[in-house]
Short mmCIF file of C-alpha atoms in Angstrom, two decimals:
data_model
loop_
_atom_site.label_atom_id
_atom_site.label_comp_id
_atom_site.label_asym_id
_atom_site.label_seq_id
_atom_site.Cartn_x
_atom_site.Cartn_y
_atom_site.Cartn_z
CA MET A 1 67.01 78.42 28.03
CA GLU A 2 68.75 77.78 31.33
CA GLU A 3 67.40 74.22 31.46
CA ASP A 4 69.38 73.27 28.36
CA ARG A 5 72.31 71.07 28.93
CA MET A 6 75.29 72.88 27.59
CA VAL A 7 76.83 70.71 24.99
CA ASP A 8 80.39 70.93 23.94
CA ILE A 9 80.48 70.71 20.22
CA LYS A 10 83.01 67.90 20.12
CA SER A 11 80.89 65.53 22.16
CA LEU A 12 77.92 66.37 19.97
CA TRP A 13 80.02 65.48 16.94
CA GLU A 14 80.84 62.12 18.52
CA LYS A 15 77.23 61.46 19.47
CA THR A 16 76.09 62.39 15.96
CA ALA A 17 78.74 60.30 14.24
CA SER A 18 77.78 57.27 16.37
CA GLU A 19 74.08 58.01 15.70
CA GLU A 20 73.41 58.32 19.40
CA THR A 21 71.99 61.78 18.81
CA ILE A 22 69.82 63.01 15.98
CA VAL A 23 70.52 66.55 14.80
CA LEU A 24 67.67 68.67 13.50
CA ASP A 25 68.87 71.72 11.57
CA THR A 26 66.27 74.50 11.76
CA ARG A 27 68.14 77.05 9.67
CA ILE A 28 66.94 78.22 6.28
CA MET A 29 67.81 76.05 3.30
CA THR A 30 70.57 78.27 1.90
CA GLU A 31 72.41 78.32 5.22
CA TYR A 32 72.11 74.56 5.44
CA ALA A 33 73.47 74.16 1.91
CA ASN A 34 76.33 76.49 2.72
CA ALA A 35 77.53 74.30 5.62
CA HIS A 36 75.92 71.66 7.78
CA ILE A 37 76.74 68.87 10.15
CA PRO A 38 76.98 65.68 8.08
CA GLY A 39 73.94 63.50 8.63
CA SER A 40 71.81 66.24 10.17
CA LEU A 41 68.17 66.54 9.11
CA ILE A 42 67.00 69.62 7.17
CA ALA A 43 63.95 71.13 8.85
CA PRO A 44 63.87 74.91 8.34
CA TYR A 45 61.77 76.38 11.14
CA HIS A 46 58.64 78.35 10.26
CA ARG A 47 55.55 79.44 12.15
CA TYR A 48 53.00 77.47 10.16
CA GLY A 49 52.68 74.01 11.66
CA TRP A 50 56.38 73.21 11.72
CA GLY A 51 56.27 71.53 15.13
CA LYS A 52 53.51 69.13 14.18
CA SER A 53 55.05 68.02 10.90
CA VAL A 54 58.47 67.47 12.48
CA ALA A 55 56.90 65.66 15.45
CA ASP A 56 54.91 63.41 13.11
CA TYR A 57 58.10 62.54 11.26
CA LEU A 58 60.07 61.83 14.43
CA ARG A 59 57.30 60.18 16.47
CA GLU A 60 59.06 56.80 16.75
CA GLU A 61 62.45 58.34 17.34
CA GLN A 62 64.12 57.15 20.57
CA ARG A 63 67.42 58.96 20.27
CA GLU A 64 68.35 62.21 21.96
CA MET A 65 67.62 65.21 19.85
CA ALA A 66 69.79 68.26 19.19
CA ILE A 67 68.64 71.42 17.45
CA VAL A 68 70.88 73.59 15.31
CA ALA A 69 69.70 77.17 14.86
CA SER A 70 71.19 80.35 13.48
CA ASN A 71 70.32 82.31 16.63
CA ASP A 72 68.82 81.98 20.09
CA ALA A 73 65.43 83.35 19.07
CA ILE A 74 64.83 80.64 16.48
CA ALA A 75 66.27 77.98 18.77
CA SER A 76 63.81 78.81 21.56
CA ALA A 77 60.87 79.05 19.19
CA ALA A 78 61.68 75.70 17.59
CA LYS A 79 62.25 74.01 20.92
CA GLU A 80 59.00 75.36 22.30
CA GLU A 81 57.05 74.17 19.23
CA LEU A 82 58.48 70.66 19.53
CA LYS A 83 57.69 70.54 23.22
CA LYS A 84 54.06 71.43 22.46
CA ASN A 85 54.02 68.48 20.10
CA GLY A 86 55.47 66.05 22.61
CA ILE A 87 59.10 66.04 21.50
CA ASN A 88 61.86 66.84 23.95
CA VAL A 89 65.01 68.48 22.79
CA SER A 90 68.15 67.67 24.73
CA PHE A 91 70.62 70.07 23.15
CA VAL A 92 70.31 73.46 21.54
CA ILE A 93 73.16 74.97 19.60
CA SER A 94 72.91 78.48 18.23
CA ASP A 95 75.75 79.86 16.14
CA ALA A 96 76.42 76.19 15.59
CA LEU A 97 78.53 76.31 12.52
CA GLU A 98 80.94 78.92 13.86
CA LYS A 99 81.61 76.70 16.86
CA TRP A 100 81.75 73.63 14.68
CA LYS A 101 84.28 75.15 12.31
CA LYS A 102 86.41 76.45 15.18
CA GLU A 103 86.88 72.87 16.28
CA ASN A 104 87.87 71.94 12.72
CA LEU A 105 85.08 69.39 12.52
CA PRO A 106 83.96 68.36 9.05
CA VAL A 107 81.06 70.19 7.41
CA ALA A 108 79.12 69.17 4.37
CA SER A 109 78.25 71.81 1.81
CA VAL A 110 76.79 72.16 -1.65
CA SER A 111 77.99 74.84 -3.98
CA ASN A 112 75.88 76.86 -6.36
CA ILE A 113 76.28 77.64 -10.02
CA ASP A 114 74.29 80.33 -11.79
CA VAL A 115 72.52 79.75 -15.07
CA GLU A 116 74.94 81.82 -17.17
CA ASN A 117 77.88 79.84 -15.82
CA LEU A 118 76.15 76.53 -16.32
CA TYR A 119 75.44 77.41 -19.95
CA GLU A 120 79.11 78.19 -20.55
CA LYS A 121 80.28 74.97 -18.90
CA LEU A 122 77.39 72.77 -19.95
CA GLU A 123 79.59 69.95 -21.29
CA GLU A 124 81.28 69.57 -17.88
CA PHE A 125 78.01 68.67 -16.17
CA GLN A 126 75.27 66.11 -16.28
CA VAL A 127 72.18 68.23 -15.72
CA ILE A 128 69.33 66.67 -13.73
CA ASP A 129 65.96 68.39 -14.04
CA VAL A 130 64.01 67.50 -10.87
CA ARG A 131 60.80 69.31 -11.80
CA GLU A 132 57.46 67.53 -12.17
CA PRO A 133 56.57 66.19 -15.65
CA TYR A 134 53.99 68.95 -16.29
CA GLU A 135 56.71 71.54 -15.74
CA TRP A 136 58.93 70.03 -18.43
CA ARG A 137 56.46 71.34 -21.02
CA SER A 138 57.99 74.79 -20.60
CA GLY A 139 61.22 73.39 -22.02
CA VAL A 140 64.07 71.19 -20.81
CA ILE A 141 67.84 71.70 -21.25
CA PRO A 142 68.69 69.40 -24.19
CA SER A 143 71.25 67.20 -22.39
CA ALA A 144 69.31 67.00 -19.12
CA LEU A 145 68.15 63.85 -17.36
CA LYS A 146 64.54 64.23 -16.27
CA ILE A 147 64.00 62.83 -12.78
CA PRO A 148 61.15 64.32 -10.71
CA MET A 149 62.15 65.15 -7.15
CA GLY A 150 60.14 62.31 -5.65
CA GLU A 151 61.81 59.69 -7.84
CA LEU A 152 65.37 60.81 -7.19
CA VAL A 153 65.79 58.51 -4.20
CA ASN A 154 64.94 55.46 -6.34
CA LYS A 155 67.03 56.52 -9.31
CA LEU A 156 70.16 57.38 -7.34
CA GLY A 157 71.61 53.87 -7.67
CA GLU A 158 71.53 54.15 -11.47
CA LEU A 159 73.66 57.30 -11.55
CA PRO A 160 77.44 56.97 -11.95
CA LYS A 161 79.40 58.67 -9.18
CA ASN A 162 82.26 59.80 -11.40
CA LYS A 163 80.25 62.58 -13.05
CA LYS A 164 79.62 66.16 -11.99
CA TYR A 165 75.93 66.83 -11.58
CA ALA A 166 74.10 70.13 -11.87
CA VAL A 167 70.62 69.89 -10.34
CA ILE A 168 67.99 72.26 -11.66
CA CYS A 169 64.31 72.96 -10.90
CA ALA A 170 62.10 75.97 -11.59
CA THR A 171 63.82 78.52 -9.35
CA GLY A 172 66.65 76.81 -7.45
CA SER A 173 64.74 75.92 -4.33
CA ARG A 174 63.78 72.25 -4.78
CA SER A 175 67.06 71.64 -6.58
CA GLN A 176 68.82 72.88 -3.48
CA SER A 177 67.45 70.11 -1.31
CA ALA A 178 67.93 67.60 -4.15
CA SER A 179 71.58 68.57 -4.58
CA ILE A 180 72.16 68.41 -0.82
CA PHE A 181 70.60 64.94 -0.82
CA MET A 182 72.89 63.84 -3.66
CA ALA A 183 75.97 65.37 -2.05
CA ASP A 184 75.20 63.67 1.25
CA ASN A 185 75.04 60.41 -0.69
CA GLY A 186 78.51 60.81 -2.11
CA PHE A 187 77.75 62.53 -5.42
CA ASN A 188 79.52 65.58 -6.79
CA ALA A 189 76.46 67.78 -7.18
CA VAL A 190 75.92 71.52 -7.49
CA ASN A 191 72.70 73.48 -7.29
CA VAL A 192 71.69 75.69 -10.23
CA ILE A 193 70.51 79.01 -8.79
CA GLY A 194 67.86 80.84 -10.73
CA GLY A 195 66.64 77.55 -12.22
CA MET A 196 64.69 77.06 -15.43
CA SER A 197 62.80 80.33 -14.97
CA ARG A 198 66.12 82.14 -15.36
CA TRP A 199 67.29 79.82 -18.18
CA LEU A 200 64.08 80.46 -20.11
CA SER A 201 64.07 84.21 -19.49
CA LEU A 202 67.57 84.38 -21.03
CA SER A 203 66.19 82.45 -24.06
CA LEU A 204 68.85 79.75 -23.71
CA PRO A 205 68.26 76.58 -25.78
CA VAL A 206 65.67 74.03 -24.67
CA ASP A 207 63.96 70.94 -26.00
CA LEU A 208 60.23 71.40 -26.14
CA GLN A 209 58.09 68.34 -25.53
CA MET B 1 62.24 88.40 -5.02
CA ILE B 2 60.87 88.32 -1.50
CA TRP B 3 58.99 91.36 -0.24
CA LYS B 4 57.07 91.70 3.00
CA GLU B 5 55.62 94.73 4.71
CA ILE B 6 55.22 94.90 8.47
CA ARG B 7 53.08 97.84 9.59
CA ASP B 8 51.95 99.69 12.65
CA GLU B 9 48.42 100.64 11.65
CA ASN B 10 48.01 102.83 14.69
CA LEU B 11 50.99 105.08 13.99
CA GLY B 12 50.90 104.69 10.20
CA CYS B 13 54.42 103.21 10.06
CA ASN B 14 55.78 100.93 7.37
CA SER B 15 58.75 98.58 7.57
CA PHE B 16 60.04 96.10 5.03
CA LEU B 17 61.75 92.78 4.61
CA LEU B 18 63.39 92.35 1.24
CA GLY B 19 65.36 89.41 -0.05
CA ASP B 20 66.36 86.96 -2.71
CA GLU B 21 64.86 83.50 -2.36
CA VAL B 22 67.66 81.94 -4.37
CA SER B 23 70.65 83.18 -2.39
CA GLY B 24 68.67 83.41 0.86
CA LYS B 25 70.04 86.90 1.50
CA GLY B 26 67.79 89.54 2.96
CA LEU B 27 67.57 92.89 4.70
CA VAL B 28 65.19 94.76 6.95
CA VAL B 29 64.33 98.43 6.51
CA ASP B 30 63.09 100.62 9.39
CA PRO B 31 62.12 97.83 11.86
CA LEU B 32 59.40 98.97 14.23
CA GLY B 33 59.65 98.87 18.00
CA SER B 34 55.96 98.06 18.20
CA ALA B 35 56.46 94.87 16.15
CA GLY B 36 59.66 93.95 18.02
CA ALA B 37 62.93 92.44 16.83
CA MET B 38 61.63 88.87 17.23
CA GLU B 39 58.90 89.46 14.66
CA TYR B 40 61.50 90.31 12.01
CA ILE B 41 63.71 87.35 12.90
CA LEU B 42 60.80 84.90 12.76
CA THR B 43 59.32 86.43 9.59
CA ALA B 44 62.69 86.23 7.81
CA GLN B 45 62.95 82.59 8.85
CA ASP B 46 59.39 81.92 7.55
CA LEU B 47 60.36 83.52 4.25
CA GLY B 48 63.61 81.56 3.99
CA ILE B 49 65.97 84.52 4.08
CA SER B 50 68.66 85.50 6.54
CA ILE B 51 68.86 89.13 7.59
CA GLU B 52 72.29 90.42 6.55
CA HIS B 53 71.59 94.13 6.89
CA VAL B 54 69.36 96.28 9.08
CA VAL B 55 68.89 99.64 7.36
CA GLU B 56 67.35 102.78 8.84
CA THR B 57 66.25 105.33 6.25
CA HIS B 58 66.71 107.99 8.95
CA ILE B 59 66.61 108.59 12.72
CA HIS B 60 62.94 108.33 13.63
CA ALA B 61 61.35 110.95 15.85
CA ASP B 62 57.78 109.63 15.87
CA HIS B 63 58.14 105.99 16.88
CA ARG B 64 60.55 103.66 18.62
CA SER B 65 62.80 101.67 16.34
CA ALA B 66 63.67 97.97 16.76
CA ALA B 67 66.88 98.39 14.76
CA LYS B 68 69.27 98.35 17.72
CA GLU B 69 67.68 95.28 19.24
CA LEU B 70 67.45 93.48 15.90
CA ALA B 71 71.00 94.26 14.79
CA GLY B 72 72.27 93.37 18.27
CA ASN B 73 70.49 90.04 18.13
CA LEU B 74 71.99 89.24 14.75
CA GLY B 75 75.45 90.47 15.66
CA ILE B 76 75.57 93.10 12.92
CA LYS B 77 75.74 96.91 12.78
CA ILE B 78 72.89 99.12 11.66
CA THR B 79 73.24 100.76 8.25
CA PHE B 80 72.56 104.53 8.15
CA GLY B 81 73.09 107.37 5.73
CA LYS B 82 76.62 108.70 6.22
CA ASN B 83 75.54 111.87 8.02
CA ALA B 84 73.78 110.10 10.89
CA GLN B 85 74.74 111.56 14.25
CA VAL B 86 74.06 108.62 16.49
CA ASN B 87 75.90 107.49 19.58
CA PHE B 88 76.89 104.05 18.33
CA ASP B 89 78.86 102.46 15.52
CA TYR B 90 77.05 102.03 12.25
CA VAL B 91 77.71 101.13 8.63
CA PRO B 92 77.64 104.44 6.71
CA VAL B 93 76.25 104.48 3.17
CA GLU B 94 76.09 107.28 0.62
CA ASP B 95 74.82 108.14 -2.84
CA GLY B 96 75.45 105.16 -5.09
CA SER B 97 76.33 102.65 -2.34
CA LEU B 98 75.13 99.22 -3.38
CA ILE B 99 73.85 96.45 -1.13
CA SER B 100 73.76 93.21 -3.03
CA LEU B 101 71.38 90.40 -2.06
CA GLY B 102 72.03 87.83 -4.77
CA SER B 103 70.02 88.96 -7.77
CA ILE B 104 68.38 91.75 -5.78
CA GLU B 105 70.33 94.99 -5.73
CA VAL B 106 69.68 97.92 -3.43
CA GLU B 107 71.10 101.31 -4.40
CA VAL B 108 71.34 104.10 -1.87
CA MET B 109 70.12 107.56 -2.78
CA GLU B 110 70.83 110.32 -0.28
CA THR B 111 67.61 112.27 0.20
CA PRO B 112 68.12 114.77 3.04
CA GLY B 113 65.32 117.13 4.02
CA HIS B 114 63.27 115.40 6.70
CA THR B 115 66.57 114.77 8.45
CA MET B 116 70.14 115.30 7.24
CA GLU B 117 70.94 111.58 7.10
CA SER B 118 67.76 110.54 5.25
CA ILE B 119 68.23 108.01 2.49
CA SER B 120 65.99 106.32 -0.05
CA LEU B 121 66.62 102.80 -1.29
CA VAL B 122 66.17 101.97 -4.96
CA VAL B 123 65.64 98.26 -5.60
CA ARG B 124 66.39 96.33 -8.78
CA ASP B 125 65.52 92.69 -9.43
CA ARG B 126 68.39 91.80 -11.77
CA HIS B 127 66.80 88.45 -12.53
CA ARG B 128 63.96 90.24 -14.21
CA GLY B 129 65.35 93.52 -15.47
CA ASP B 130 67.80 96.35 -14.99
CA GLU B 131 65.30 99.11 -14.25
CA PRO B 132 64.18 99.84 -10.69
CA ILE B 133 61.17 97.88 -9.47
CA LEU B 134 60.59 99.96 -6.33
CA VAL B 135 61.91 102.66 -4.08
CA MET B 136 61.68 102.81 -0.30
CA SER B 137 61.60 106.55 0.21
CA GLY B 138 61.70 106.77 4.00
CA ASP B 139 60.29 110.15 5.06
CA SER B 140 61.27 111.93 1.84
CA LEU B 141 58.48 111.33 -0.67
CA PHE B 142 55.13 110.16 0.76
CA VAL B 143 51.95 109.07 -0.98
CA GLY B 144 50.36 112.46 -1.69
CA ASP B 145 52.81 114.40 0.45
CA VAL B 146 56.46 114.93 1.46
CA GLY B 147 58.28 114.58 4.79
CA ARG B 148 58.23 117.55 7.16
CA PRO B 149 61.47 119.53 7.61
CA ASP B 150 61.04 120.69 11.21
CA LEU B 151 61.67 117.70 13.48
CA ASN B 152 65.44 118.22 13.87
CA ASP B 153 65.41 121.80 15.04
CA ALA B 154 62.64 124.31 15.68
CA ASP B 155 64.72 127.23 14.37
CA ASP B 156 62.97 128.90 11.41
CA GLU B 157 66.14 129.34 9.36
CA ILE B 158 67.13 125.69 9.85
CA ILE B 159 63.63 124.49 8.96
CA ARG B 160 63.87 126.52 5.75
CA LYS B 161 67.27 124.95 4.91
CA TYR B 162 65.90 121.44 5.47
CA SER B 163 62.91 122.24 3.29
CA GLU B 164 65.26 123.37 0.49
CA LYS B 165 67.11 120.07 0.80
CA GLN B 166 63.78 118.25 0.66
CA PHE B 167 62.97 120.05 -2.59
CA HIS B 168 66.17 118.74 -4.22
CA SER B 169 65.63 115.26 -2.78
CA ILE B 170 62.11 115.07 -4.20
CA GLN B 171 63.40 116.18 -7.62
CA LYS B 172 66.04 113.44 -7.38
CA ILE B 173 63.50 110.72 -6.55
CA MET B 174 61.24 111.90 -9.37
CA LYS B 175 63.95 110.97 -11.89
CA LEU B 176 62.95 107.33 -11.36
CA PRO B 177 60.77 105.71 -14.04
CA ASP B 178 56.98 106.14 -13.72
CA PHE B 179 56.33 102.46 -13.04
CA THR B 180 58.62 102.37 -9.99
CA GLU B 181 56.61 101.41 -6.90
CA LEU B 182 56.83 103.92 -4.08
CA HIS B 183 57.00 102.59 -0.50
CA PRO B 184 57.44 105.36 2.09
CA ALA B 185 58.05 104.81 5.79
CA HIS B 186 54.68 106.37 6.67
CA TYR B 187 51.11 106.65 5.55
CA GLY B 188 47.73 107.61 6.94
CA ALA B 189 47.65 109.47 10.20
CA SER B 190 51.41 109.51 10.79
CA PRO B 191 52.56 112.76 12.39
CA CYS B 192 55.56 112.79 10.01
CA GLY B 193 53.36 113.68 7.06
CA GLY B 194 51.13 116.63 6.38
CA LEU B 195 47.69 117.61 5.17
CA PHE B 196 47.88 115.63 1.93
CA MET B 197 49.30 112.33 3.15
CA SER B 198 47.20 109.43 1.86
CA LYS B 199 45.97 106.53 3.96
CA LYS B 200 47.26 104.27 1.21
CA PRO B 201 50.66 102.80 2.17
CA SER B 202 52.13 102.68 -1.35
CA SER B 203 51.88 104.30 -4.76
CA THR B 204 53.95 104.64 -7.94
CA ILE B 205 56.36 107.36 -9.04
CA GLY B 206 54.15 108.02 -12.08
CA TYR B 207 51.04 108.59 -9.98
CA GLU B 208 52.90 110.90 -7.62
CA ARG B 209 54.32 112.78 -10.61
CA ARG B 210 50.77 113.55 -11.71
CA TYR B 211 48.89 113.94 -8.45
CA ASN B 212 51.26 114.95 -5.62
CA VAL B 213 51.00 118.70 -5.02
CA PHE B 214 54.66 118.92 -3.99
CA THR B 215 56.20 117.14 -6.97
CA ALA B 216 54.33 119.55 -9.23
CA ILE B 217 56.22 122.55 -7.76
CA LYS B 218 59.28 123.24 -9.87
CA ASP B 219 60.41 126.31 -7.95
CA LYS B 220 62.39 125.84 -4.75
CA GLY B 221 61.06 129.01 -3.11
CA LEU B 222 57.44 128.06 -3.71
CA PHE B 223 58.09 124.54 -2.41
CA VAL B 224 59.58 125.91 0.83
CA GLU B 225 56.74 128.42 1.28
CA LYS B 226 54.15 125.70 0.85
CA GLN B 227 55.87 123.31 3.29
CA ILE B 228 56.23 125.99 5.95
CA LYS B 229 52.67 127.23 5.55
CA LEU B 230 51.33 123.71 6.14
CA LEU B 231 53.48 122.80 9.17
CA LYS B 232 51.66 121.24 12.08
CA PRO B 233 52.84 120.82 15.69
CA PRO B 234 55.56 118.18 16.18
CA PRO B 235 54.46 114.76 17.48
CA GLU B 236 54.23 114.40 21.24
CA GLU B 237 57.35 112.91 22.78
CA ALA B 238 59.32 113.58 19.55
CA ILE B 239 62.40 114.74 21.42
CA ALA B 240 62.41 111.78 23.80
CA ILE B 241 61.80 109.21 21.05
CA ARG B 242 64.51 110.68 18.87
CA ALA B 243 66.93 110.65 21.80
CA GLU B 244 66.18 107.01 22.48
CA ASN B 245 66.63 105.98 18.86
CA LEU B 246 69.99 107.69 18.53
CA GLY B 247 71.20 106.84 22.01
CA PRO B 248 73.88 104.28 22.84
CA ILE B 249 73.11 100.59 22.54
CA LYS B 250 72.28 99.28 25.98
CA GLU B 251 74.14 96.20 27.06
#
């Protein structure tokens, strides 16, 4: 990767904050949730058409692009894939978050709560069930708001920001990106790990449709 | 639970990626040199897990391991059974050591016999139940067979001692419930197995309890006699491969 311009993390922070640079985070979802550069895009790298789908999404993008990866191997693979699809990457940062934290730059993160804990503290949270309507037939936590993932962006304005939200789906995967999305939009949101499959397997109370 | 097998069909080697999709934590067991460290890194990324541990069930004498390269790439140390005599730093584990990957729990069982540092890994999916779902038995218990005791040292007395250890290790593994899946490090034509090794890469403890000629032997002496009678020549290059796998990490 000798052709990469070495970027010092502070100037990347400035470029990102001023929206001069767009940051594509290729790490897996749980690492992203754990800590990420505010405003960076989630795009976990995989070997099944990742480059094309990212390139399609960023086709009109004029800004310089930076890639965040958890190690050099993924960074090179992701960069190569984007190049094949006509997208040039200006900066590559592996071990990004370690460097980022060393500089004391702000990171965004979403914490997790497990199902047992959520059940104990249920009255502290507004639960949002982001599954699809057909999935609600298996049972929904009685106090939960039902907002399918795809509608969350439209419903966000209706949600008060002074509440604590616990986002749940079937297993904790979709709710992870939903809770990150909410957190990045100024909500106090946690992700429920284990999801409704865990809730139901513990026979915790649900409303059946 | 995330489970992925990466094999070398030619050498009859098995390696595994295991993880928890919810916490994103994962580990690799016995990574193969023929697949290469990159394959494990990219597969883990495809599966949405990060590799937090690289575990070797034992020092391999039949194939080159990717463990040093993989662990080096990830900036972590290899995990070995506590008796491993290797020329680099590793994380030692012993009977009862637990490796936690979110709701997936890996318990170490020391199963010496093929080598002194051999371990088996008992896996529980705590989200689903408290009983073991599978065991990765390294070169201890195979499908239809057991691991040979002669690749450390060609001395007859030492081979006999290792075979005795293997007897106890097999008895220990056979305490697992019948439904436990069995995933050894080898299958098919691997030189680490013997006459009875199946071409099938996996089995269950229950099936091996009924149909593995070695688990049926309840007498240590008879077990040792049978193992020694069936020994075949060691794999070509065994000494060189073993030396490479336990040698210092190259910078």
